[in-house]
XYZ file of C-alpha atoms in Angstrom:
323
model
C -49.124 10.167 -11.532
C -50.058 7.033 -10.365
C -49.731 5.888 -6.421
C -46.112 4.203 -6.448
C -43.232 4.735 -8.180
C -42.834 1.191 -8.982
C -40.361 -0.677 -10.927
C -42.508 -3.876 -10.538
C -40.438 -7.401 -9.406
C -43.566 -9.541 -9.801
C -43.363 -9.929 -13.357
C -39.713 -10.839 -13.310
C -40.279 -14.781 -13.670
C -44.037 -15.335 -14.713
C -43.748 -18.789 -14.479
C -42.251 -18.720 -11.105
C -44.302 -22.272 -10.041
C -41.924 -24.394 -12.808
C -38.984 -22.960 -10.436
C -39.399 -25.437 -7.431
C -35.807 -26.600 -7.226
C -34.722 -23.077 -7.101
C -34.558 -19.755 -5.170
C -37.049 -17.560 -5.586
C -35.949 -14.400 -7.886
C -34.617 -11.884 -4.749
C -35.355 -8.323 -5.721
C -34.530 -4.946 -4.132
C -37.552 -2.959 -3.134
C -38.822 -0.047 -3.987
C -39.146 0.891 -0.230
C -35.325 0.216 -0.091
C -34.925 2.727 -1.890
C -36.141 5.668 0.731
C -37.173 7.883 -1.993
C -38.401 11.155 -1.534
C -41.689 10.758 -3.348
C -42.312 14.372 -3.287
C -38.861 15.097 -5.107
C -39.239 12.323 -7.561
C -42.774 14.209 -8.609
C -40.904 17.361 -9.153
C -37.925 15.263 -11.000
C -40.932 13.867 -13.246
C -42.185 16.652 -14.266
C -38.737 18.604 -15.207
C -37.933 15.524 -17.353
C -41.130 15.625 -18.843
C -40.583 19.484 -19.669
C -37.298 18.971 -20.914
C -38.468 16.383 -23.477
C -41.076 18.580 -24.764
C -38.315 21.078 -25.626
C -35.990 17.685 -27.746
C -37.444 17.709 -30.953
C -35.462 14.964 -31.547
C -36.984 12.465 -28.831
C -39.849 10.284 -29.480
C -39.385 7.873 -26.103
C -41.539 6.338 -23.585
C -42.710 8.772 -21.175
C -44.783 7.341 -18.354
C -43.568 7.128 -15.052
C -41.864 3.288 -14.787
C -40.213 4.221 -18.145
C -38.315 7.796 -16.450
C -37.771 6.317 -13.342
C -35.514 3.672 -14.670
C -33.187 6.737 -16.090
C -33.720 8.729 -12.951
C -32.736 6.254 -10.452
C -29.754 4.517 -12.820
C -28.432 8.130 -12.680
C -28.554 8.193 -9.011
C -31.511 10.587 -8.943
C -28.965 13.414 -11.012
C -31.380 15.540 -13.393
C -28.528 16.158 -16.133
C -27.171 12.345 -15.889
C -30.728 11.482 -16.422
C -30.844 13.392 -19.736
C -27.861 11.806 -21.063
C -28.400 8.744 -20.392
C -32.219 9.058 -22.140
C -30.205 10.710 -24.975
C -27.676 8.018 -25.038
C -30.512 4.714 -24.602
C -33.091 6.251 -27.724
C -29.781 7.390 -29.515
C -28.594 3.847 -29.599
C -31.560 2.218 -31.386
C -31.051 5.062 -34.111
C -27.474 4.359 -34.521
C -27.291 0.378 -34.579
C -30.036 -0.614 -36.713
C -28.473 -4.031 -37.138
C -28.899 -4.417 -33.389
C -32.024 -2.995 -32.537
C -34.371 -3.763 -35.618
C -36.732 -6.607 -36.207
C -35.987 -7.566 -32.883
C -38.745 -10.606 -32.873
C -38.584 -13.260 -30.046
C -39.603 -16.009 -32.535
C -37.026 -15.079 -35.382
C -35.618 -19.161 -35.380
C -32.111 -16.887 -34.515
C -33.181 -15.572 -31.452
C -35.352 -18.597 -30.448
C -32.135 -21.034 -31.283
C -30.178 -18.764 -28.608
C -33.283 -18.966 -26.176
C -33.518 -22.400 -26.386
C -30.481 -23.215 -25.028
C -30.664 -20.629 -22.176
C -27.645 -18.298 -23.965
C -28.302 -15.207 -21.260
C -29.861 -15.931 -17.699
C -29.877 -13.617 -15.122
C -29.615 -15.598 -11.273
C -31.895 -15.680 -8.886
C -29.846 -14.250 -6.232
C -27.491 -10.685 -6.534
C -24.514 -9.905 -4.743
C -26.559 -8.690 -1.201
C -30.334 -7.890 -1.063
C -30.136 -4.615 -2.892
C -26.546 -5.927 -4.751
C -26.086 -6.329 -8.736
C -27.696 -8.537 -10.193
C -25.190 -11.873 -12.031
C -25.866 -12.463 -15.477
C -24.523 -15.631 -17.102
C -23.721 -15.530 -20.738
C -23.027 -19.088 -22.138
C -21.644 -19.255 -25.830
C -22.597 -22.820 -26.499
C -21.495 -24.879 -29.806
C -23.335 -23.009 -32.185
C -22.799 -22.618 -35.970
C -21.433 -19.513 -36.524
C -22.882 -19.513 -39.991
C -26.099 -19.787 -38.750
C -26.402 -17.946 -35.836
C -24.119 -14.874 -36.454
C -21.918 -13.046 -33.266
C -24.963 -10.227 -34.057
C -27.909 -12.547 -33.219
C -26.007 -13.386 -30.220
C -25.331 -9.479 -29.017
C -29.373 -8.751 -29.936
C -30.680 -11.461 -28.099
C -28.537 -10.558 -25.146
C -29.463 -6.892 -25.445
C -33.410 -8.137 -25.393
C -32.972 -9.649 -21.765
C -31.313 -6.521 -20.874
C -34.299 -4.258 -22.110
C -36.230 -6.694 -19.614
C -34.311 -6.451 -16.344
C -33.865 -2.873 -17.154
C -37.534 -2.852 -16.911
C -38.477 -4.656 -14.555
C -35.151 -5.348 -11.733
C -34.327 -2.697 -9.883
C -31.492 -4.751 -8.652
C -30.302 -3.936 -12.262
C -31.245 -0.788 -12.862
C -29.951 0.899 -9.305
C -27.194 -1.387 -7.977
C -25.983 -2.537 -11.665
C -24.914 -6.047 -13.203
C -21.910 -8.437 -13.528
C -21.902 -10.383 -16.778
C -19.971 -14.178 -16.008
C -19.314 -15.222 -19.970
C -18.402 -18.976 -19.850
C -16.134 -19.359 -23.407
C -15.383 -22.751 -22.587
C -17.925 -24.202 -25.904
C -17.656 -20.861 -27.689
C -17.009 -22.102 -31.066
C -13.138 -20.811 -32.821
C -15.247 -19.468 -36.362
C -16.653 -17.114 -34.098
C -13.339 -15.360 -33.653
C -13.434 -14.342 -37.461
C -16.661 -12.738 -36.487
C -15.103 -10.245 -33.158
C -13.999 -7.683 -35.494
C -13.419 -4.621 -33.892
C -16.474 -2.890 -35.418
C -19.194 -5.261 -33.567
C -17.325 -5.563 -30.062
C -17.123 -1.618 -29.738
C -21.067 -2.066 -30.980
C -21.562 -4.289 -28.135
C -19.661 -2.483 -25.515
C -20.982 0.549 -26.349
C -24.646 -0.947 -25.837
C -23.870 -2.168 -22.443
C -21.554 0.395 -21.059
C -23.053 3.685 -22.543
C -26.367 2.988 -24.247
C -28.274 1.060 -21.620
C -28.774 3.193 -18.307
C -27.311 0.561 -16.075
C -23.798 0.113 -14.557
C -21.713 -2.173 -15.932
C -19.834 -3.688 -12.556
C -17.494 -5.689 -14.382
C -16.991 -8.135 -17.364
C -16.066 -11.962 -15.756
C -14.514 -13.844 -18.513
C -13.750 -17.627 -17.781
C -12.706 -20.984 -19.991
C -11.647 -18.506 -22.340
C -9.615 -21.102 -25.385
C -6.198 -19.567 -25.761
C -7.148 -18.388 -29.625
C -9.938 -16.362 -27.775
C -7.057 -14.804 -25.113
C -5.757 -12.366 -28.215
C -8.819 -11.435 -29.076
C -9.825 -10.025 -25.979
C -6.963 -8.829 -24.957
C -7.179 -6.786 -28.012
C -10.610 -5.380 -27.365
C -9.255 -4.432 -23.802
C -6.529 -2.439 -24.704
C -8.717 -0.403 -27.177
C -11.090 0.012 -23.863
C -10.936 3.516 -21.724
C -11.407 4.398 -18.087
C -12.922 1.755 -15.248
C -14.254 -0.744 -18.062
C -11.143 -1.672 -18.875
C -10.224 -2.412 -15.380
C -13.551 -4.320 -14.863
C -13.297 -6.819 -17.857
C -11.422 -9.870 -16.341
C -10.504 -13.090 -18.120
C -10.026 -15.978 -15.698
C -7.908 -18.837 -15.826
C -8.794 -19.972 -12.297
C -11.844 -20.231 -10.992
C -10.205 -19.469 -7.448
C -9.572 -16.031 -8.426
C -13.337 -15.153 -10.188
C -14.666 -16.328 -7.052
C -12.633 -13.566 -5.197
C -15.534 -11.493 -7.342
C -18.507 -13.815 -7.094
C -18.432 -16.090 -4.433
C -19.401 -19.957 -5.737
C -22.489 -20.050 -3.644
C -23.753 -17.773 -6.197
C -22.912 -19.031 -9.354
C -25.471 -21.323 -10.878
C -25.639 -25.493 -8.992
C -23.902 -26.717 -12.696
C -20.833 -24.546 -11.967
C -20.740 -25.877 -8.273
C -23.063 -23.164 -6.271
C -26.537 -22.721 -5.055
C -27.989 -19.713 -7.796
C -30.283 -21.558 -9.920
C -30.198 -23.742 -12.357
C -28.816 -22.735 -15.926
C -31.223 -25.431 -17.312
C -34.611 -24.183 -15.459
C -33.414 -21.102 -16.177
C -33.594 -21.370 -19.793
C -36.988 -22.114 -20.426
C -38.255 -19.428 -18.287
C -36.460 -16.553 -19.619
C -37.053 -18.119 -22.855
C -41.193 -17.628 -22.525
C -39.903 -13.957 -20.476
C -38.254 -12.606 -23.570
C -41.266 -14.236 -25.832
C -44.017 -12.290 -23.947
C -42.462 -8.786 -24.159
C -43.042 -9.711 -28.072
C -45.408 -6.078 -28.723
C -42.877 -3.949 -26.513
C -39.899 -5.243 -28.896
C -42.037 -4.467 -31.807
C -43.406 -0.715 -30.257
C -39.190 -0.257 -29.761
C -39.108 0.711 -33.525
C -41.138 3.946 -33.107
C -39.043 5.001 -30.295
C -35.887 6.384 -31.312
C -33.759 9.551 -31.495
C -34.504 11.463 -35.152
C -30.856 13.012 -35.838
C -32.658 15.050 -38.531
C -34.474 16.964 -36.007
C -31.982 17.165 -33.195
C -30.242 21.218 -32.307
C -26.923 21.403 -33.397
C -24.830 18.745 -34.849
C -26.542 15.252 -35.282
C -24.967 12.112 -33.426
C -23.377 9.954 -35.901
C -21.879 6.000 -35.388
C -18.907 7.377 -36.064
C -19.104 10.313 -33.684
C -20.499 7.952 -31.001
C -18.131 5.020 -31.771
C -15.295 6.069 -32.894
C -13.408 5.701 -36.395
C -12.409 2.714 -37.618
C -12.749 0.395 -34.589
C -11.487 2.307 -32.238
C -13.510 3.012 -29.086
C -14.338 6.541 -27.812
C -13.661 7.087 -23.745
C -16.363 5.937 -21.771
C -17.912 7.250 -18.959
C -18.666 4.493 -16.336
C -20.588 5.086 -12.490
């Protein structure tokens, strides 16, 4: 057991000097938290004796790893479970999404290169979500497929999950700027890979999804999505917005923190690129240990989780349970 239960924030921008025209990342604390350390040992130590019992499981298991399921379950033993069942049971299920998950594949490195996913310097409050900008620049749709884009947004995710405990207590807001996202990709939103992807954010990854901001969404991308949100269940559907004034989003984030291209004072989408570029590159050996830990549906008790159990049957999305 070591000292702290610590969800470190100093590795969250390792190049934090190349930052100068920007805020410095603001993190919650783990003193914010007022923890009973003394609980979270005996919390610890049931997980770990639970998992010894899931034939199943093969997951990470030191303390950092269980805390992020602990405290994204709002310190609930039996949320914790599920949502360890649900995070390995993902990587099983979505092999297209979660194998060969390599940094410098010239896929995901295109995407990093032009700063696709950056989370902001500042959250909403000190101990707030955290804003993540998605940016679906001109790419060729050919080249860099609507799954290369979903895996290397899932990658930074792995990372603030890690790491932000911004993220992992008080949850995220994803902005998606559509305004260069290129009309071929629309041939590519099939039903199949947005349930994959919602799935991944809302039920596989132990962190609350506060809502979906949509803006300079092209009117050929409107159908789509509006689509995809009336095959949604429960609060997500009520937290994906598509704006066609930015008046309105920033009823939801406030343009101060949005990043200084869109008008505010949150970083710089440019700086920002590079730096969670050469983030994402040196987790390169956790990506690659992510294949060994997994759920093994041949071993689990009673009736093995499917995709289709999981996601639903033909495209259609099975209820959600959201925070």
């Amino acid at each position: 057991m070591t000292d702290e239960y610590n969800i470190p924030c100093k590795r969250l921008l390792v190049e934090r000097n190349t930052m100068d025209n920007l805020n410095e990342m603001k993190c919650c604390k783990v003193e914010d938290l007022k923890e009973d350390r003394e609980a979270i040992h005996g919390d610890l130590k049931m997980i770990r004796d639970w998992l010894k019992k899931q034939p199943h499981l093969n997951v990470r298991d030191d303390d950092e790893s269980l805390l992020i399921f602990l405290r994204s379950s709002k310190y609930s033993i039996q949320r914790t479970k599920e949502k360890i069942e649900n995070y390995y049971s993902m990587y099983s299920l979505l092999p297209d999404l979660f194998n060969d998950r390599d940094p410098f594949s010239p896929e995901i490195q295109a995407l990093l290169s032009v700063g696709t996913m950056v989370p902001l310097p500042n959250p909403i409050g000190h101990c707030g979500p955290r804003i993540v900008l998605i940016v679906y620049d001109d790419y060729d749709p050919e080249v860099i497929p609507y799954t290369a884009v979903i895996k290397s947004c899932l990658m930074i995710f792995d990372i603030l999950m890690i790491e932000d405990l911004n993220t992992a207590v008080s949850g995220v807001y994803i902005l998606c700027d559509l305004g260069r996202c290129p009309l071929k990709y629309v041939l590519q939103f099939s039903p199949t890979y947005v349930t994959k992807h919602v799935y991944c954010m809302e039920t596989g990854y132990p962190l609350r999804l506060k809502g979906i901001q949509v803006e300079n969404c092209p009117t050929a991308l409107e159908v789509t999505i509006a689509i995809a949100k009336a095959c949604l269940r429960g609060k997500i559907r009520d937290r994906l917005h598509v704006y066609s004034d930015n008046k309105d989003l920033q009823k939801v984030i406030p343009l101060e923190l949005m990043p200084i291209e869109y008008g505010g004072k949150n970083g710089s989408v440019r700086e920002l690129g590079p730096i969670w570029k050469s983030k994402v590159e040196s987790y390169s050996n956790w990506f690659r240990d992510c294949a060994k830990y997994k759920t093994n549906e041949d071993l689990r008790p009673g009736k093995p989780r499917t995709t289709c159990s999981e996601l639903g049957i033909e495209g259609s999305f099975r209820k959600l349970v959201v925070d």
